[in-house]
Each structure stands twice: as structure tokens, then as C-alpha cells.
XYZ file of C-alpha atoms in Angstrom:
467
model
C 3.844 -22.838 -15.355
C 1.733 -20.380 -17.339
C 3.333 -17.107 -18.404
C 1.419 -14.000 -19.450
C 2.961 -10.985 -21.175
C 1.918 -7.344 -20.808
C 3.240 -3.972 -21.803
C 2.987 -2.872 -18.166
C 2.254 -4.732 -14.932
C 1.815 -3.275 -11.471
C 2.683 -4.963 -8.199
C -0.067 -3.591 -6.008
C -3.480 -2.095 -6.645
C -3.472 0.910 -4.348
C -3.087 4.651 -5.022
C 0.562 4.178 -6.035
C -0.370 1.792 -8.852
C -3.979 1.903 -10.074
C -4.032 5.563 -11.286
C -0.870 4.914 -13.312
C -2.300 1.670 -14.680
C -5.468 3.455 -15.781
C -3.530 6.252 -17.471
C -1.402 3.722 -19.341
C -4.440 1.705 -20.406
C -6.044 4.849 -21.793
C -2.853 5.378 -23.790
C -3.330 1.982 -25.411
C -1.000 -0.136 -23.291
C -1.825 -3.713 -22.341
C -1.858 -3.541 -18.537
C -2.184 -5.969 -15.627
C -2.685 -5.171 -11.948
C -1.532 -7.746 -9.387
C -3.222 -7.247 -6.018
C -3.188 -9.466 -2.942
C -5.822 -7.700 -0.847
C -9.601 -7.586 -0.770
C -9.739 -5.397 -3.866
C -8.297 -2.290 -5.445
C -7.613 0.509 -2.996
C -4.580 -0.462 -0.937
C -3.847 0.367 2.677
C -5.643 3.711 2.498
C -8.986 2.168 1.574
C -8.950 -0.947 3.726
C -6.806 -0.154 6.762
C -6.081 3.561 6.917
C -7.489 6.860 5.799
C -10.962 5.748 4.694
C -11.950 3.511 7.661
C -10.592 6.048 10.141
C -12.587 8.882 8.555
C -15.746 6.760 8.499
C -15.470 6.230 12.252
C -14.336 9.820 12.905
C -17.498 11.044 11.171
C -19.579 9.048 13.630
C -17.461 10.348 16.502
C -17.963 13.922 15.311
C -21.725 13.498 15.132
C -21.710 11.980 18.612
C -19.690 14.894 19.975
C -22.030 17.407 18.329
C -24.816 16.220 20.646
C -22.898 17.764 23.547
C -23.115 21.180 21.852
C -26.789 21.104 20.869
C -27.907 23.482 23.611
C -25.698 26.212 22.171
C -27.616 25.911 18.897
C -31.041 25.976 20.531
C -31.641 22.229 20.556
C -32.741 20.569 23.785
C -33.363 16.972 24.733
C -31.115 15.310 22.152
C -29.249 12.319 23.503
C -27.330 9.239 22.420
C -28.509 5.820 23.596
C -25.306 4.102 22.534
C -22.953 3.194 19.708
C -24.131 0.381 17.439
C -20.806 -1.246 16.549
C -22.276 -3.868 14.153
C -24.051 -1.095 12.200
C -20.893 1.017 12.247
C -18.862 -1.865 10.835
C -21.578 -2.521 8.265
C -21.473 1.109 7.127
C -17.704 0.833 6.732
C -18.103 -2.347 4.671
C -20.728 -0.708 2.438
C -18.530 2.321 1.720
C -15.472 0.170 1.014
C -17.465 -2.145 -1.252
C -18.775 0.812 -3.253
C -15.245 2.147 -3.712
C -13.922 -1.251 -4.791
C -16.798 -1.740 -7.220
C -16.151 1.642 -8.811
C -12.419 0.932 -9.236
C -13.092 -2.539 -10.658
C -15.606 -1.211 -13.166
C -13.227 1.527 -14.288
C -10.348 -0.918 -14.788
C -12.582 -3.454 -16.546
C -13.842 -0.770 -18.916
C -10.220 0.084 -19.770
C -9.364 -3.538 -20.475
C -6.990 -3.927 -17.535
C -6.358 -7.526 -16.474
C -6.847 -8.100 -12.747
C -4.737 -10.829 -11.125
C -5.291 -11.760 -7.472
C -2.323 -13.054 -5.500
C 0.965 -12.182 -3.865
C 3.935 -11.494 -6.108
C 7.707 -11.301 -5.992
C 10.433 -10.911 -8.578
C 11.572 -13.924 -10.578
C 13.786 -11.785 -12.853
C 14.025 -8.095 -13.877
C 10.997 -8.385 -16.184
C 9.063 -11.218 -14.548
C 6.895 -11.382 -11.428
C 5.911 -14.729 -9.923
C 2.314 -14.581 -8.646
C 1.318 -16.969 -5.859
C -2.417 -17.720 -6.037
C -4.418 -19.526 -3.367
C -5.525 -22.934 -4.598
C -4.007 -22.369 -8.044
C -0.656 -22.899 -9.727
C 1.786 -20.013 -9.598
C 1.613 -17.647 -12.538
C 4.460 -15.795 -14.254
C 3.694 -12.246 -15.346
C 6.204 -10.755 -17.768
C 6.104 -7.067 -18.650
C 8.152 -4.559 -20.594
C 7.657 -2.091 -17.732
C 6.789 -2.581 -14.068
C 5.195 -0.267 -11.513
C 6.104 -1.649 -8.102
C 3.889 -0.214 -5.390
C 3.466 -2.635 -2.457
C 2.513 0.157 -0.037
C 3.565 0.368 3.599
C 3.091 -1.385 6.910
C 3.047 -0.336 10.569
C 6.360 0.211 12.325
C 7.078 -0.968 15.857
C 9.506 -0.267 18.694
C 12.327 -2.592 19.678
C 11.439 -2.875 23.359
C 10.452 -5.706 25.673
C 6.953 -6.955 24.866
C 6.523 -5.010 21.620
C 6.441 -8.247 19.640
C 3.141 -9.331 21.248
C 0.697 -9.795 18.335
C -2.225 -8.628 20.497
C -0.850 -5.094 20.641
C -3.066 -3.082 18.349
C -1.819 -1.560 15.134
C -3.931 1.152 13.512
C -5.448 -1.552 11.279
C -6.461 -3.579 14.347
C -8.040 -0.554 16.002
C -10.011 0.259 12.848
C -11.650 -3.142 12.751
C -13.724 -1.589 15.549
C -14.352 -4.868 17.361
C -14.108 -3.120 20.722
C -14.325 0.334 22.275
C -11.966 -0.042 25.231
C -12.566 1.790 28.493
C -8.902 2.818 28.566
C -6.338 2.947 25.768
C -2.623 3.688 25.780
C -1.329 4.997 22.452
C 2.400 4.773 21.837
C 3.176 7.609 19.452
C 1.909 11.162 19.107
C 2.135 11.539 15.331
C -0.817 12.043 13.053
C -2.032 8.430 13.322
C -1.841 8.409 17.107
C -3.545 11.797 17.424
C -6.365 10.926 15.018
C -7.097 7.675 16.817
C -6.906 9.464 20.180
C -9.587 11.851 18.904
C -11.708 8.949 17.657
C -11.659 6.800 20.777
C -11.907 9.677 23.238
C -15.119 10.807 21.546
C -16.388 7.249 21.845
C -15.865 7.529 25.607
C -12.434 5.903 25.984
C -9.905 7.431 28.377
C -6.815 7.818 26.191
C -3.191 8.248 27.259
C -0.575 9.142 24.634
C 3.084 8.385 25.275
C 5.450 10.239 22.947
C 9.247 10.137 22.911
C 9.568 13.542 21.218
C 9.253 16.894 23.017
C 5.891 17.635 21.396
C 2.978 16.070 19.550
C 2.936 16.106 15.746
C 6.655 16.661 15.391
C 6.347 17.137 11.623
C 3.935 20.065 12.020
C 4.413 23.734 12.820
C 5.264 23.998 16.550
C 2.361 26.372 17.110
C -0.043 23.776 15.728
C 1.298 21.121 18.094
C 1.062 23.436 21.092
C -2.479 24.525 20.231
C -3.683 20.935 19.888
C -2.286 19.959 23.286
C -3.794 23.072 24.899
C -7.171 22.485 23.260
C -7.358 18.908 24.492
C -6.499 20.051 28.003
C -8.922 22.993 28.060
C -11.795 20.967 26.606
C -11.272 18.039 28.999
C -11.117 15.837 25.928
C -10.214 12.722 27.867
C -6.749 12.578 26.313
C -3.706 12.644 28.603
C -0.295 13.267 27.036
C 3.199 12.487 28.313
C 6.123 13.761 26.232
C 9.866 13.008 26.280
C 9.179 9.513 27.578
C 11.357 6.432 27.337
C 9.216 3.288 27.203
C 10.969 0.375 28.863
C 8.541 -2.528 28.452
C 5.017 -3.587 27.543
C 3.440 -6.342 29.626
C 0.253 -8.257 28.820
C -1.042 -9.121 32.280
C -4.433 -10.581 31.352
C -6.956 -10.482 28.521
C -8.098 -6.918 29.229
C -5.156 -5.638 31.207
C -1.897 -4.234 29.894
C 0.923 -2.446 31.701
C 3.512 -0.085 30.235
C 6.698 0.744 32.114
C 8.201 4.072 31.110
C 10.501 6.808 32.324
C 9.427 10.439 32.119
C 11.517 13.485 31.194
C 12.568 13.988 34.823
C 13.822 10.432 35.236
C 10.844 9.135 37.205
C 9.518 5.650 36.440
C 5.816 4.944 35.907
C 3.556 1.932 35.437
C 0.562 2.724 33.248
C -2.316 0.248 32.970
C -4.979 0.144 30.248
C -7.410 -2.240 28.600
C -5.670 -2.002 25.241
C -2.353 -0.761 23.837
C -2.022 0.766 20.373
C 1.346 1.060 18.617
C 1.337 4.144 16.366
C 4.995 4.968 15.753
C 4.823 5.473 11.999
C 4.898 3.362 8.879
C 7.624 1.767 6.763
C 7.794 0.550 3.144
C 6.251 -2.890 2.717
C 9.173 -4.193 0.674
C 10.401 -7.270 2.540
C 10.168 -10.672 0.864
C 9.747 -9.352 -2.693
C 13.157 -10.593 -3.971
C 14.239 -7.195 -5.276
C 17.745 -8.594 -5.751
C 16.445 -10.772 -8.607
C 15.433 -7.562 -10.378
C 18.846 -6.001 -9.825
C 17.497 -3.597 -7.214
C 19.010 -2.688 -3.840
C 16.861 -1.250 -1.070
C 17.718 1.768 1.062
C 18.559 1.738 4.759
C 14.877 1.915 5.751
C 13.684 -0.669 3.239
C 12.692 1.974 0.697
C 13.132 1.594 -3.048
C 15.437 4.413 -4.262
C 13.954 6.371 -7.175
C 14.694 9.488 -9.215
C 12.369 12.455 -9.734
C 10.235 10.417 -12.144
C 9.912 7.569 -9.571
C 12.136 5.431 -11.776
C 14.516 2.987 -10.078
C 18.115 2.268 -11.027
C 16.680 -0.430 -13.301
C 15.142 1.878 -15.947
C 12.066 -0.199 -16.808
C 11.013 -0.473 -13.144
C 9.209 2.385 -11.376
C 8.307 2.565 -7.674
C 5.675 5.240 -6.953
C 3.918 5.457 -3.596
C 4.892 4.488 -0.062
C 7.508 1.989 -1.260
C 9.928 4.797 -2.123
C 9.613 6.244 1.381
C 9.327 9.862 0.267
C 5.789 10.961 1.174
C 3.504 8.305 2.639
C 0.165 9.839 1.673
C -2.412 8.357 -0.687
C -2.868 11.523 -2.743
C 0.893 11.880 -3.154
C 1.078 8.244 -4.279
C -1.661 8.901 -6.847
C 0.254 11.776 -8.410
C 3.512 9.832 -8.312
C 1.860 6.939 -10.159
C 0.532 9.308 -12.803
C 3.926 10.984 -13.272
C 5.671 7.604 -13.502
C 3.208 6.568 -16.204
C 3.674 9.820 -18.115
C 7.448 9.409 -17.971
C 7.140 5.829 -19.171
C 5.140 7.135 -22.145
C 7.734 9.837 -22.839
C 5.266 12.638 -22.126
C 7.151 14.043 -19.120
C 10.845 14.783 -19.481
C 11.401 17.546 -16.900
C 10.864 16.848 -13.200
C 8.288 18.946 -11.396
C 8.464 19.266 -7.598
C 5.268 18.074 -5.976
C 3.327 20.453 -3.749
C 1.600 18.031 -1.387
C -0.972 19.219 1.157
C -1.933 17.076 4.114
C -4.814 16.924 6.575
C -4.866 15.580 10.131
C -8.396 14.700 11.202
C -8.034 15.504 14.873
C -10.383 17.781 16.785
C -9.661 20.484 15.843
C -8.858 19.540 12.260
C -5.425 20.484 10.895
C -4.319 21.092 7.309
C -1.042 22.368 5.914
C 0.871 22.849 2.694
C 4.295 24.313 2.011
C 6.495 26.253 4.417
C 5.617 27.017 8.035
C 7.204 29.075 10.839
C 10.256 26.801 10.960
C 11.266 28.072 7.506
C 11.783 31.601 8.841
C 15.132 30.639 10.329
C 16.515 29.773 6.895
C 14.607 32.589 5.171
C 14.526 35.567 7.570
C 13.052 37.806 4.854
C 9.858 35.767 4.811
C 6.972 36.674 7.101
C 4.373 34.710 9.078
C 0.870 36.210 9.326
C -2.031 34.802 11.348
C -5.822 35.312 11.185
C -8.358 34.021 13.696
C -11.590 32.222 12.805
C -13.458 34.444 15.261
C -13.216 37.285 12.723
C -15.173 35.295 10.123
C -18.983 35.182 9.909
C -19.277 31.527 8.925
C -16.927 30.437 11.699
C -19.204 32.103 14.240
C -22.239 30.442 12.665
C -20.726 26.948 12.946
C -19.459 27.709 16.444
C -15.682 27.623 15.936
C -14.128 30.682 17.552
C -10.784 29.075 18.408
C -9.640 28.137 14.896
C -7.012 30.051 12.964
C -5.107 30.180 9.707
C -1.565 31.374 9.103
C 0.466 31.891 5.982
C 4.126 32.314 5.172
C 5.034 34.673 2.330
C 7.908 36.605 0.776
C 7.016 40.325 0.862
C 9.625 41.077 -1.797
C 8.421 38.642 -4.475
C 4.931 38.567 -2.918
C 4.900 34.786 -3.421
C 2.961 32.557 -1.083
C 5.263 30.034 0.605
C 2.898 28.056 2.812
C -0.427 27.891 4.645
C -1.588 26.153 7.815
C -5.199 25.975 9.013
C -6.471 24.643 12.314
C -10.228 24.467 12.831
C -13.456 23.330 11.203
C -13.144 22.639 7.491
C -9.374 22.973 7.502
C -8.941 20.168 4.995
C -11.208 21.865 2.467
C -9.555 25.269 2.939
C -5.986 24.325 2.078
C -6.639 23.497 -1.580
C -6.564 27.110 -2.768
C -3.083 27.589 -1.329
C -1.978 24.276 -2.874
C -2.999 25.578 -6.308
C -1.249 28.910 -5.760
C 1.940 27.205 -4.572
C 1.872 24.726 -7.468
C 1.858 27.618 -9.926
C 4.245 29.870 -7.949
C 1.439 32.351 -7.368
C 1.251 35.399 -5.134
C -0.746 36.322 -2.077
C -2.226 39.127 -4.201
C -3.858 36.528 -6.449
C -5.659 35.120 -3.415
C -6.968 38.598 -2.567
C -8.151 39.132 -6.145
C -10.062 35.828 -6.139
C -13.688 36.241 -5.081
C -14.715 33.880 -2.277
C -18.427 33.145 -1.680
C -20.011 34.585 1.466
C -20.517 33.369 4.109
C -18.046 30.483 3.943
C -15.050 29.315 5.930
C -12.924 29.840 2.821
C -13.244 33.556 3.528
C -10.821 32.987 6.402
C -8.137 32.400 3.768
C -9.113 35.447 1.700
C -9.320 37.614 4.823
C -5.895 36.382 5.888
C -4.481 37.164 2.454
C -6.096 40.596 2.433
C -4.754 41.431 5.884
C -1.297 40.233 4.833
C -1.192 42.509 1.800
C -2.677 45.481 3.681
C -0.105 45.240 6.468
C 2.912 44.754 4.167
């Protein structure tokens, strides 16, 4: 069996591996990337954030037709959704991303190895290649980043392989007339937005007392109210206990569940989507042969440099179970590489923003209203989109932004935005939080007019003026 030796090898070619591999190659290391998928990019590119945003863009443009009259446009209409063209557009975007990553890695002299891998020993990965003999890849250092996979519920019928995961839904083979989504987290809510705008009647079943349990409670409440007021075609049941999922016929599913008052219901739909979170994709990799033990949820335990208990093995990205976001994985991979090179010796807490591409869009970074219980000296301040010129121009009068700050130190502690452009507006606060900046610095920064970013500067100015 052939054996190749490298300074560094990565298990995986997604955001938790490739950025670190590229940094190490630039530093002169001999690097290999082992990837089993269609190309470099990982779950985010092929099954998650990129495909969903491609389809959500189409859904947004479709929805905009319903608002044309408000902007003085008459007669615009949609004749239908061209699913083959939509899938083709997705394929073209993904191919362009893969080509760019491949060219970058090739230019850096990184060796690409296609296949599935598991540990043969602490320094050796066995790569299983279709139609070829297995290959042994030995490395002085390893970045193990196998990503994550969809979680499921342990209830009757949940094992049926025809229940959609988010990856199944994003193949976009079908726009169902009715869809039941199990789970009201960010994945479930984004896909509810997508399919409802494509004309599907969506019903979300959530075990928790509110949608988006990880978000500020006010955000969750506003989203539910907005969907109801706008007749978005999304029904929501909270505090439910799902008893069973039954596949009655090809296009007919039934869910049996109990509501918060103890009443039992049978809910039928054309398709069922399981969106109850993600878990580290660490099974079957023989971590024991590397001297590694997994955590209770299958995660790989790491320190603040994403280094495992075996010092030459790092595990950035979803595999460590800390923050399952592509941009967090990218930074973790870079920090792991810098630590491997000896360039980073002091841990730096990551300030990680996130965006939920629902309608309305949601973005957040840092502390929210829940932090006020632990820090009663902090303050929450809110500013409505309706007070901003650009927001009125684009037609969003219901959006808002809120910040949390410490009036004594004047430090910004967090920002949440809900409305058009939210994802683009949270970056300024991320920078300020990363550098322990103040709300005053946001006021002193000139923001171009008229832009939605003025909502943030107006909020900061109001905060300081009212202090």
C-alpha cells in the first residue's frame, strides 16, 4: 500500500480545513487536503448556506412582485418557477466556487486527494478511494475537520429515509403543496421562508416555547408576529410533543403530536422536513486509533487553539461542536494553523456574528437582552427602521436594531438587527466588539447617506444622547 508523507494533512476540505491548509502552504509547509465530496467547500457550499441562499434570492425576487404596485410598477407577474433553470443556476455558482478554491490550492502547491479517510494511527490516515487501492497519508500535523450532519428525533417513523433533511430539500426536486417542518431553529425558519414564498403552505412544529430559541426573545416574538400579520403561509405550533411520523403514501405524510394543552392532533402534508439541528460528523473515523476520545455529543474536545489532547492533531470547525457556522470554522482553521506555526501563543476569544435569512432578515453579534439579568448595569436601546431615510426608500418600516452597552465603560456589548440588509449591518458592531470598542466610536464614524447602515449610527447616537 502506497504511503505519502506531508508536513500537514487535513481530513476534510470545507471551511474548517481549507483556509488553514492555504495559510500553512503559504508558510512553506507541504500540505495535503483529503476530501470525499464533490469538491472543496464542505457542507456549507454543497448542502447548506450557499444553496439555501441561492434559492432564497429567487424567492425574494418572486415575493417582490407582490409589492410592485407600491413602487409604481403595474402589470408585473410571474408565470411560474423554472426548477431546472434554478437547479442549473445553483450548479453554476457551486462550480465557480469549487474552481476558484481548486485554483488557489493548486497555485499554493497543495496536494488534493479524493476519498474517505479514517485514522490508522496517530500520524496516519487511511484514504479509501473508489476504484483504487487504499492510500496511507502520514503527516507531522493533522487538521481534522469532517464537518457536521443533520440530527434527527428518536420517535416512531423518524428513521424513514424519505423524510427530508435540509440537504434533501435544497436539491429542489419538488416544491410541495404542503410541508411540515419539525424544528423552529434557524434552518427550519429559513426553509419555511423559502418554501412559503414558493407557494407552499408550511407548518412548523417546535418543542420549545418559542421559535429561534438561541436568539433574543424579542426577535423570536417579532418573527412570529410578522409571519402572522403578513399572512405568510407559515403556521407555527410551539411546545409540541411529536409522537410519530407516518408515511401513508407517496405524497402523503401524517404527524401525530400533542400540543401544549394536552390535545392530540394529526397533521397531514405532502412532505416532512426534519430540521432539529446538526451534530459533528465524527462517527466511523476511528479516533481511538489516534488516541482521541469523543465528547458526549460526538464532538472532538479541543482547547482555545482548537488543539486536541493529542498535541499534533487539531480539530477546527463543526467537529468540535462549539460554533457550527462556516465563518467561525474559517477563523478556527486559521488560528489552528497559526498556533501550529508558533505564531499565536495567547488565546483570543472569537466574536462571531450570525445571520438568519428569514423574512425579515435577522443578524446578531454579542450580548442581547438576556444578558441584562446577569449584568443589570448594562442597558438595551432600540431604534426603528422607520426613522431612517433609506429604510423608507426600500419600503421596510417594520425593521429595527437594538444594542446592549455598558454606560459606565461605554463599551458596546452586542447588537441585533431585524430587517432588510441586517446581515450587512452587523459587521461594524463585530469590529467594535472584537477590539473592545465603545458606542462613542460608532457615533464618531461617518456613515454614507442614505444607507441602511445609518440605522446603526442613529441608534448609537441616540444611545449616547440619552445616557
